[in-house]
mmCIF file of C-alpha atoms in Angstrom:
data_model
loop_
_atom_site.group_PDB
_atom_site.id
_atom_site.type_symbol
_atom_site.label_atom_id
_atom_site.label_comp_id
_atom_site.label_asym_id
_atom_site.label_seq_id
_atom_site.Cartn_x
_atom_site.Cartn_y
_atom_site.Cartn_z
ATOM 1 C CA MET O 1 -0.190 0.092 -0.137
ATOM 2 C CA HIS O 2 1.113 2.910 -1.078
ATOM 3 C CA TYR O 3 1.778 6.769 1.276
ATOM 4 C CA HIS O 4 -1.282 7.949 -0.116
ATOM 5 C CA GLU O 5 -3.386 5.182 0.020
ATOM 6 C CA LYS O 6 -2.820 4.845 3.837
ATOM 7 C CA LEU O 7 -4.302 8.283 3.840
ATOM 8 C CA LEU O 8 -7.353 7.762 2.125
ATOM 9 C CA SER O 9 -8.083 4.261 3.679
ATOM 10 C CA PRO O 10 -11.436 4.109 5.368
ATOM 11 C CA HIS O 11 -9.799 1.559 7.788
ATOM 12 C CA ARG O 12 -6.984 4.642 8.533
ATOM 13 C CA GLN O 13 -6.122 4.877 12.509
ATOM 14 C CA GLU O 14 -6.908 8.116 14.368
ATOM 15 C CA PRO O 15 -4.093 10.136 15.004
ATOM 16 C CA GLN O 16 -4.350 9.742 18.952
ATOM 17 C CA SER O 17 -4.031 5.540 18.446
ATOM 18 C CA ILE O 18 -0.386 6.140 16.441
ATOM 19 C CA GLY O 19 1.318 8.516 18.740
ATOM 20 C CA LEU O 20 0.676 11.814 16.918
ATOM 21 C CA ILE O 21 -0.672 14.102 19.470
ATOM 22 C CA PRO O 22 0.782 17.199 19.496
ATOM 23 C CA MET O 23 2.295 18.234 23.176
ATOM 24 C CA VAL O 24 2.181 21.976 24.492
ATOM 25 C CA VAL O 25 5.176 23.349 26.767
ATOM 26 C CA GLU O 26 3.983 25.659 29.264
ATOM 27 C CA THR O 27 6.543 27.716 31.113
ATOM 28 C CA SER O 28 6.847 28.785 34.924
ATOM 29 C CA GLY O 29 8.431 30.172 37.665
ATOM 30 C CA ARG O 30 8.631 26.291 38.785
ATOM 31 C CA GLY O 31 10.071 24.864 35.199
ATOM 32 C CA GLU O 32 8.484 23.780 32.260
ATOM 33 C CA ARG O 33 5.996 21.144 31.756
ATOM 34 C CA ALA O 34 4.647 19.487 28.861
ATOM 35 C CA TYR O 35 0.755 18.583 28.478
ATOM 36 C CA ASP O 36 -0.589 16.658 25.493
ATOM 37 C CA ILE O 37 -2.661 18.781 23.720
ATOM 38 C CA TYR O 38 -6.075 16.821 24.773
ATOM 39 C CA SER O 39 -5.293 16.802 28.438
ATOM 40 C CA ARG O 40 -4.549 20.832 28.023
ATOM 41 C CA LEU O 41 -7.766 21.386 26.555
ATOM 42 C CA LEU O 42 -9.495 19.358 29.266
ATOM 43 C CA LYS O 43 -7.970 21.903 32.206
ATOM 44 C CA GLU O 44 -10.056 24.910 29.694
ATOM 45 C CA ARG O 45 -13.198 22.361 30.358
ATOM 46 C CA VAL O 46 -12.878 21.212 26.438
ATOM 47 C CA VAL O 47 -13.975 17.410 25.894
ATOM 48 C CA PHE O 48 -13.529 15.675 22.587
ATOM 49 C CA LEU O 49 -15.634 12.781 20.629
ATOM 50 C CA VAL O 50 -13.193 12.357 17.697
ATOM 51 C CA GLY O 51 -14.130 9.196 15.788
ATOM 52 C CA GLU O 52 -16.805 6.449 16.348
ATOM 53 C CA VAL O 53 -18.607 6.500 19.392
ATOM 54 C CA ASN O 54 -17.934 3.097 21.163
ATOM 55 C CA ASP O 55 -17.703 1.785 24.413
ATOM 56 C CA HIS O 56 -14.032 2.686 25.245
ATOM 57 C CA SER O 57 -14.498 6.618 24.034
ATOM 58 C CA ALA O 58 -17.836 6.776 26.128
ATOM 59 C CA ASN O 59 -16.129 5.665 29.170
ATOM 60 C CA LEU O 60 -13.455 8.425 28.399
ATOM 61 C CA ILE O 61 -15.857 10.648 27.932
ATOM 62 C CA VAL O 62 -17.748 10.016 30.894
ATOM 63 C CA ALA O 63 -15.032 10.158 33.090
ATOM 64 C CA GLN O 64 -13.904 13.329 31.832
ATOM 65 C CA MET O 65 -17.130 15.212 32.349
ATOM 66 C CA LEU O 66 -17.500 13.661 36.246
ATOM 67 C CA PHE O 67 -13.985 14.743 36.858
ATOM 68 C CA LEU O 68 -14.886 18.355 35.382
ATOM 69 C CA GLU O 69 -18.213 18.246 37.610
ATOM 70 C CA SER O 70 -16.151 17.564 40.435
ATOM 71 C CA GLU O 71 -13.561 20.336 39.587
ATOM 72 C CA ASN O 72 -16.203 22.982 39.704
ATOM 73 C CA PRO O 73 -19.642 21.898 39.544
ATOM 74 C CA ASP O 74 -20.711 25.470 38.081
ATOM 75 C CA LYS O 75 -18.847 25.802 35.006
ATOM 76 C CA ASP O 76 -19.726 25.280 31.565
ATOM 77 C CA ILE O 77 -18.260 21.613 29.989
ATOM 78 C CA HIS O 78 -17.393 22.803 26.707
ATOM 79 C CA PHE O 79 -17.783 19.286 24.185
ATOM 80 C CA TYR O 80 -16.615 19.072 20.904
ATOM 81 C CA ILE O 81 -18.194 16.144 18.560
ATOM 82 C CA ASN O 82 -16.300 15.067 14.983
ATOM 83 C CA SER O 83 -18.358 11.243 14.945
ATOM 84 C CA PRO O 84 -19.408 9.843 12.341
ATOM 85 C CA GLY O 85 -21.914 8.025 14.990
ATOM 86 C CA GLY O 86 -21.577 4.692 16.553
ATOM 87 C CA SER O 87 -23.015 2.406 19.457
ATOM 88 C CA VAL O 88 -26.474 3.293 20.909
ATOM 89 C CA THR O 89 -25.549 1.949 24.349
ATOM 90 C CA ALA O 90 -22.637 3.718 24.656
ATOM 91 C CA GLY O 91 -23.849 6.984 23.182
ATOM 92 C CA MET O 92 -26.647 6.822 25.633
ATOM 93 C CA ALA O 93 -24.185 6.577 28.356
ATOM 94 C CA ILE O 94 -22.733 9.622 27.101
ATOM 95 C CA TYR O 95 -25.999 11.420 27.003
ATOM 96 C CA ASP O 96 -27.480 10.427 30.652
ATOM 97 C CA THR O 97 -24.101 11.852 31.787
ATOM 98 C CA MET O 98 -24.705 15.365 30.184
ATOM 99 C CA GLN O 99 -28.015 14.683 31.727
ATOM 100 C CA PHE O 100 -26.980 13.636 34.967
ATOM 101 C CA ILE O 101 -24.256 16.008 36.070
ATOM 102 C CA LYS O 102 -24.685 19.498 37.084
ATOM 103 C CA PRO O 103 -22.845 22.061 34.870
ATOM 104 C CA ASP O 104 -24.140 22.680 31.302
ATOM 105 C CA ILE O 105 -22.770 21.230 28.359
ATOM 106 C CA SER O 106 -22.158 23.261 25.462
ATOM 107 C CA THR O 107 -21.864 21.260 22.365
ATOM 108 C CA LEU O 108 -19.798 22.229 19.057
ATOM 109 C CA CYS O 109 -20.205 20.369 15.769
ATOM 110 C CA VAL O 110 -16.540 20.377 14.062
ATOM 111 C CA GLY O 111 -16.314 18.627 10.759
ATOM 112 C CA GLN O 112 -19.227 16.269 11.428
ATOM 113 C CA ALA O 113 -22.120 15.349 13.593
ATOM 114 C CA ALA O 114 -24.081 11.858 12.336
ATOM 115 C CA SER O 115 -26.098 9.444 13.196
ATOM 116 C CA MET O 116 -25.418 9.159 17.726
ATOM 117 C CA GLY O 117 -23.325 11.714 17.095
ATOM 118 C CA ALA O 118 -25.983 14.354 16.056
ATOM 119 C CA PHE O 119 -28.169 12.981 18.638
ATOM 120 C CA LEU O 120 -25.503 14.090 21.251
ATOM 121 C CA LEU O 121 -24.525 17.306 19.333
ATOM 122 C CA THR O 122 -28.510 18.152 20.463
ATOM 123 C CA ALA O 123 -28.181 16.760 23.955
ATOM 124 C CA GLY O 124 -26.107 20.203 24.607
ATOM 125 C CA GLU O 125 -27.866 23.014 26.697
ATOM 126 C CA LYS O 126 -30.466 24.789 24.932
ATOM 127 C CA GLY O 127 -28.905 27.930 23.582
ATOM 128 C CA LYS O 128 -25.544 26.630 24.026
ATOM 129 C CA ARG O 129 -25.447 24.152 21.261
ATOM 130 C CA PHE O 130 -23.763 24.759 17.885
ATOM 131 C CA CYS O 131 -22.165 24.093 14.642
ATOM 132 C CA LEU O 132 -19.281 25.424 12.349
ATOM 133 C CA PRO O 133 -20.345 27.267 9.049
ATOM 134 C CA ASN O 134 -18.720 23.760 7.179
ATOM 135 C CA SER O 135 -19.567 20.738 9.722
ATOM 136 C CA ARG O 136 -22.033 18.440 8.639
ATOM 137 C CA VAL O 137 -25.054 17.091 10.967
ATOM 138 C CA MET O 138 -26.892 13.924 9.509
ATOM 139 C CA ILE O 139 -29.694 12.590 11.751
ATOM 140 C CA HIS O 140 -31.788 9.312 11.069
ATOM 141 C CA GLN O 141 -33.990 7.078 12.582
ATOM 142 C CA PRO O 142 -32.996 4.024 14.498
ATOM 143 C CA LEU O 143 -31.672 1.331 12.607
ATOM 144 C CA GLY O 144 -30.765 -2.218 13.456
ATOM 145 C CA GLY O 145 -30.202 -5.558 11.575
ATOM 146 C CA PHE O 146 -30.689 -8.500 13.442
ATOM 147 C CA ARG O 147 -31.028 -12.314 12.317
ATOM 148 C CA GLY O 148 -32.090 -15.275 14.385
ATOM 149 C CA GLN O 149 -35.227 -16.373 16.048
ATOM 150 C CA ALA O 150 -38.744 -14.341 15.303
ATOM 151 C CA SER O 151 -39.197 -13.816 19.106
ATOM 152 C CA ASP O 152 -35.361 -12.426 19.238
ATOM 153 C CA ILE O 153 -36.230 -10.120 15.635
ATOM 154 C CA GLU O 154 -39.570 -9.001 17.672
ATOM 155 C CA ILE O 155 -37.844 -8.040 21.143
ATOM 156 C CA HIS O 156 -34.999 -6.401 18.935
ATOM 157 C CA ALA O 157 -38.012 -4.261 16.917
ATOM 158 C CA ARG O 158 -39.528 -3.234 20.352
ATOM 159 C CA GLU O 159 -36.139 -1.921 21.518
ATOM 160 C CA ILE O 160 -35.872 0.000 18.590
ATOM 161 C CA LEU O 161 -39.028 1.482 18.794
ATOM 162 C CA TYR O 162 -38.368 2.217 22.180
ATOM 163 C CA LEU O 163 -35.661 4.172 21.581
ATOM 164 C CA LYS O 164 -37.329 6.060 18.378
ATOM 165 C CA GLN O 165 -39.815 7.703 21.029
ATOM 166 C CA ARG O 166 -37.253 8.560 23.761
#
């Protein structure tokens, strides 16, 4: 595979997973301190969802939101979303946390917010939901594919309808 094919591959790795995270160096009277860019932005109460919504990304986001609430429950959290969507259950864990914690969550779409990413974008505090001018939002009806016995398919269909009505 050539270099340009790797860049265009739909299966390419996220920069975070291959060690290309930029570092920020801060200098103070006590010396220098280096942060990865995401840790530095977390100090400013900025949380990122980059890529697919899955159990791993949801757990990281939930933990960051809970940490920021414990640091200051009265200060807004800024949630930046660039996601094609993903797991409904993982996304609902993020959504429930956003509704549960005290700080207002300001959401901002950078790039795309599709499917579960769009749902999370709309979960921000009313009046604090934003999209950059060239970002894209895509909302669709809940999807589900299932095989098996008719009773299992019926249970799965009821769950999809339940999620749609929520």
